PDB file of C-alpha atoms and ligand atoms in Angstrom:
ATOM      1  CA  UNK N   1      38.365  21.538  18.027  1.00 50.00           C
ATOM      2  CA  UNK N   2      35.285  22.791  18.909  1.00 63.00           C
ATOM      3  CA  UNK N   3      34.387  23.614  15.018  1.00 77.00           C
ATOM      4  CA  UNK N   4      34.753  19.731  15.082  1.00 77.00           C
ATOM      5  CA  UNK N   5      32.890  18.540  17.800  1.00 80.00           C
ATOM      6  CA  UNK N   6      30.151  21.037  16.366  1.00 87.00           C
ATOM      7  CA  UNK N   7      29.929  18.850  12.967  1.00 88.00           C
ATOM      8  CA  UNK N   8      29.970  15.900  14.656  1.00 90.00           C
ATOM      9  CA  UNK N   9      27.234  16.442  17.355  1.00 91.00           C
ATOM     10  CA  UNK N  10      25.676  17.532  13.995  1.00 92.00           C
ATOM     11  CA  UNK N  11      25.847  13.856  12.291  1.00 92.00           C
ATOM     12  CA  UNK N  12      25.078  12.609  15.448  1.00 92.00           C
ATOM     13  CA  UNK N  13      21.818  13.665  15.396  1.00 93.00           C
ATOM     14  CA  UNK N  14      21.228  13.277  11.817  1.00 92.00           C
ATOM     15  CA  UNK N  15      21.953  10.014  12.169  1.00 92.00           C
ATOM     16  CA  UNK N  16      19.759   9.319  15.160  1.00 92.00           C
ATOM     17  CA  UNK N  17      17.056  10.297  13.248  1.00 92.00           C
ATOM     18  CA  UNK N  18      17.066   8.157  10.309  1.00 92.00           C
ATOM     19  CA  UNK N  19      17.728   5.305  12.322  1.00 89.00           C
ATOM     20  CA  UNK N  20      14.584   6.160  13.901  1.00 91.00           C
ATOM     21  CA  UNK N  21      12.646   6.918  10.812  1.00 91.00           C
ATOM     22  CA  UNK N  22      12.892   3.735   8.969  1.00 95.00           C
ATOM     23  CA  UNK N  23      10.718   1.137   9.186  1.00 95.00           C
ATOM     24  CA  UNK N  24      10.796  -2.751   9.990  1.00 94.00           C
ATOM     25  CA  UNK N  25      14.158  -4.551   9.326  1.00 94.00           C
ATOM     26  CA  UNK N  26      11.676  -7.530   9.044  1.00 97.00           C
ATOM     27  CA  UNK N  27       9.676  -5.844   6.683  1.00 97.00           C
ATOM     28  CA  UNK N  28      12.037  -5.890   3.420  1.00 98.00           C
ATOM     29  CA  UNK N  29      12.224  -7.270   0.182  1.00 98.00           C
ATOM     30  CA  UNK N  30      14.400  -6.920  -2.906  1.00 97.00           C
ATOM     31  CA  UNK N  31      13.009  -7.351  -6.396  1.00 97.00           C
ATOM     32  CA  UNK N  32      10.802  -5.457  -8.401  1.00 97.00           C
ATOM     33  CA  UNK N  33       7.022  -5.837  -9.509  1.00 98.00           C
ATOM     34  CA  UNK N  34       6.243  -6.557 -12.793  1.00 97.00           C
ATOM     35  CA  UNK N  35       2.781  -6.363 -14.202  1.00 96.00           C
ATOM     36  CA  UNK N  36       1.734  -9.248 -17.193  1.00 95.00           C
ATOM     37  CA  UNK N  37      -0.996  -9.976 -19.367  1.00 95.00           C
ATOM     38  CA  UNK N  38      -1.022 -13.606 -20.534  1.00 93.00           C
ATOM     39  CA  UNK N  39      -2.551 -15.451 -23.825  1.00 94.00           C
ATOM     40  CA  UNK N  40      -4.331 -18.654 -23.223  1.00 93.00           C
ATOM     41  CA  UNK N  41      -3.796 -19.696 -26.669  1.00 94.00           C
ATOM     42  CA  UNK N  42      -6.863 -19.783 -27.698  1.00 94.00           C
ATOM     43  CA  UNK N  43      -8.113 -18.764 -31.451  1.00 93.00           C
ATOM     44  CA  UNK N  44     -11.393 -17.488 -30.019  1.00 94.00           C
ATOM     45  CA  UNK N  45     -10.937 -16.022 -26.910  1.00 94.00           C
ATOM     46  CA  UNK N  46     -10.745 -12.057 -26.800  1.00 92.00           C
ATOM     47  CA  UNK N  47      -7.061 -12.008 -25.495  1.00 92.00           C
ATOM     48  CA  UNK N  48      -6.308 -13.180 -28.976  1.00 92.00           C
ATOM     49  CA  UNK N  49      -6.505 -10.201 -30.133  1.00 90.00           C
ATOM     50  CA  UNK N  50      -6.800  -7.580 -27.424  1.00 87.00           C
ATOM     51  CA  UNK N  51      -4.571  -7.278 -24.291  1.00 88.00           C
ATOM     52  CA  UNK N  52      -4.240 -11.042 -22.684  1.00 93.00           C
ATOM     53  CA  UNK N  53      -5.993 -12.273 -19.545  1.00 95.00           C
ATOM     54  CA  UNK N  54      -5.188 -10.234 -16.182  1.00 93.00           C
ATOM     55  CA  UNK N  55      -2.978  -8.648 -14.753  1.00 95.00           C
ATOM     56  CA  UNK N  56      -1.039 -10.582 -12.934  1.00 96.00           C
ATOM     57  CA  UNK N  57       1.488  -9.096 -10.424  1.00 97.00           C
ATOM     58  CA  UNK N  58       4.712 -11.115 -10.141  1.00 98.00           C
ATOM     59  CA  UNK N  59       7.662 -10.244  -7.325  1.00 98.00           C
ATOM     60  CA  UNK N  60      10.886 -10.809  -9.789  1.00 98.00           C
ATOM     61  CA  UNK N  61      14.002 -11.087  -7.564  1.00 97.00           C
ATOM     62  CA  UNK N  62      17.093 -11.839  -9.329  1.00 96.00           C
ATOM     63  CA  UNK N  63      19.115 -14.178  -7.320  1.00 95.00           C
ATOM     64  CA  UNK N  64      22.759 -14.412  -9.480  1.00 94.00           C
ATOM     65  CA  UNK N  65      23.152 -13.258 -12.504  1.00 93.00           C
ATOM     66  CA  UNK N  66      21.038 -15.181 -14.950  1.00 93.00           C
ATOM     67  CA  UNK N  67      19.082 -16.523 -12.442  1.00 96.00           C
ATOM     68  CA  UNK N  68      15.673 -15.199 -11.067  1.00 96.00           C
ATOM     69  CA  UNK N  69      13.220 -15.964  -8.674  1.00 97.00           C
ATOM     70  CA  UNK N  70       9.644 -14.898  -9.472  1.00 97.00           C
ATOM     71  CA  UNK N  71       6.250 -14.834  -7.516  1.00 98.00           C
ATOM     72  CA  UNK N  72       3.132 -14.535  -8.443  1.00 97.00           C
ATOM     73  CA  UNK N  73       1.271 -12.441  -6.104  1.00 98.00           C
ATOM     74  CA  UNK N  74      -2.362 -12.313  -4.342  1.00 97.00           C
ATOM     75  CA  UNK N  75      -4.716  -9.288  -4.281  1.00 95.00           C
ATOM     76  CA  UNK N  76      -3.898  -9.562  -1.251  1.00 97.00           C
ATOM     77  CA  UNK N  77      -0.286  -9.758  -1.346  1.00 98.00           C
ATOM     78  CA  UNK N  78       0.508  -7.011  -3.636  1.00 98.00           C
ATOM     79  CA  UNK N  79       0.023  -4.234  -0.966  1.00 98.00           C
ATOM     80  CA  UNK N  80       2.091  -5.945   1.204  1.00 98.00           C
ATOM     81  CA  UNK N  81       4.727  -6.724  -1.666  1.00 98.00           C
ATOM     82  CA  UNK N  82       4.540  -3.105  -2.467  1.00 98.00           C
ATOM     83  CA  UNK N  83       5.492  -1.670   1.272  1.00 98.00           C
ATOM     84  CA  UNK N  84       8.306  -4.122   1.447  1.00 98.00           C
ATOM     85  CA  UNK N  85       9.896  -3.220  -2.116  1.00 98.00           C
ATOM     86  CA  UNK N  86       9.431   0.314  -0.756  1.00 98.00           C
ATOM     87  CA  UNK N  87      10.595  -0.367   2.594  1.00 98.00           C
ATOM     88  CA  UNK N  88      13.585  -2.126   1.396  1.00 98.00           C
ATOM     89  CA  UNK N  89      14.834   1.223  -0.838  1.00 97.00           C
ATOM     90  CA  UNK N  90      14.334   2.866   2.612  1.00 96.00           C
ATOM     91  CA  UNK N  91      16.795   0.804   4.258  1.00 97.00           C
ATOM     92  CA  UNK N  92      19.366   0.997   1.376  1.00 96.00           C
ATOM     93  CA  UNK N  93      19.235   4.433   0.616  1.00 96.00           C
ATOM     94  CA  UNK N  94      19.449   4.917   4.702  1.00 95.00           C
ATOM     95  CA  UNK N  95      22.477   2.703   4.705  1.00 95.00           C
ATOM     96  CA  UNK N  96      24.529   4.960   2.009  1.00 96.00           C
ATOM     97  CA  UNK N  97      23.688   7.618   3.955  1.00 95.00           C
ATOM     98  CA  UNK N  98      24.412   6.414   7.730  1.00 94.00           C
ATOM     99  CA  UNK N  99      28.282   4.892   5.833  1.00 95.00           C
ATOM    100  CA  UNK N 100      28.839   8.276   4.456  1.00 96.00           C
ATOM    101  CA  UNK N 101      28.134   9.826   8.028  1.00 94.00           C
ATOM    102  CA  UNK N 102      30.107   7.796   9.697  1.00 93.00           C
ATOM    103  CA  UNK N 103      32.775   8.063   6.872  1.00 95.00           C
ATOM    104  CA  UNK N 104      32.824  11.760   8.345  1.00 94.00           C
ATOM    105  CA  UNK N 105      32.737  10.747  11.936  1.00 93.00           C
ATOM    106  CA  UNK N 106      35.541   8.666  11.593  1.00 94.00           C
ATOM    107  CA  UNK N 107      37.814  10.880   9.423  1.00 94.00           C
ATOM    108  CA  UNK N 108      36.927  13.590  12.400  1.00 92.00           C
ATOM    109  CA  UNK N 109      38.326  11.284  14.689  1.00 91.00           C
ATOM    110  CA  UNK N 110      35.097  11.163  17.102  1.00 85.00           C
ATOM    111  CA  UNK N 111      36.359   9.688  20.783  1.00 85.00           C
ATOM    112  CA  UNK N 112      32.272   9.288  21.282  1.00 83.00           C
ATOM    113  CA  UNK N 113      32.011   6.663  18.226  1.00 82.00           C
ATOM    114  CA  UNK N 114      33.792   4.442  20.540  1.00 85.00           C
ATOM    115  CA  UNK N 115      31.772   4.973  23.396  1.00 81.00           C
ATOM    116  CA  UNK N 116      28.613   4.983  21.135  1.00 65.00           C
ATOM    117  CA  UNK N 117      29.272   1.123  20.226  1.00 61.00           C
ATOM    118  CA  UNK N 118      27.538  -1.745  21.719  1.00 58.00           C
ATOM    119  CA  UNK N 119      30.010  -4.450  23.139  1.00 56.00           C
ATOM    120  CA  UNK N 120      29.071  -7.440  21.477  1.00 57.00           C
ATOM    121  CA  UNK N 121      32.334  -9.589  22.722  1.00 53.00           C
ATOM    122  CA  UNK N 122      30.984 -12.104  25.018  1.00 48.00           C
TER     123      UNK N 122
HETATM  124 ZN1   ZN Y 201      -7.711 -16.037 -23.515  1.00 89.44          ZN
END
């Protein structure tokens, strides 16, 4: 019993503090960044030969499968593109981890995980 309440005071905290290390909710997005080089097509120009004009940063998200969604982004939007795609891994790898914690927590049988839960029933 006590061994018990030991792990779970244990996930507890762990879980406390990745909740309270990620960042933004509001600040996600899913895709990925890919980098081009285009050819303008013509004969003359030096992206005939060499690497083609840019680069140009496009946000690719792919919506269902076949279908994708892509943005071309702003010097000044890449940054910000960049801390989202990165923020958004946060949040998913932070989920996994949070469900297997509380995969724990309930297969310990915690009587605080009730407790801990916000009543949302109006
Ligand atoms: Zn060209």
């Amino acid at each position: 019993m006590r061994k018990k309440g030991g792990q779970a005071r244990k996930l507890f905290e762990q879980r406390e503090i990745l909740a309270s290390g990620l960042p933004s909710f509001a600040e996600i997005v899913r895709g990925s960044l890919v980098t081009r080089y285009r050819r303008c097509g013509k004969p003359t120009c030096h992206c005939a030969k060499g690497r083609g004009h840019g680069p140009a940063h496009y946000l690719v998200v792919t919506l269902k499968p076949g279908k994708t969604e892509q943005i071309l982004l702003s010097e000044q939007m890449l940054p910000v593109a960049q801390q989202f795609l990165n923020n958004y891994k946060r949040w998913w790898a932070a989920l996994e981890k949070v469900s297997a914690m509380n995969r724990r927590l309930l297969r310990l049988r915690v009587p605080a995980l009730r407790e801990s839960r916000p009543t949302t029933s109006a």
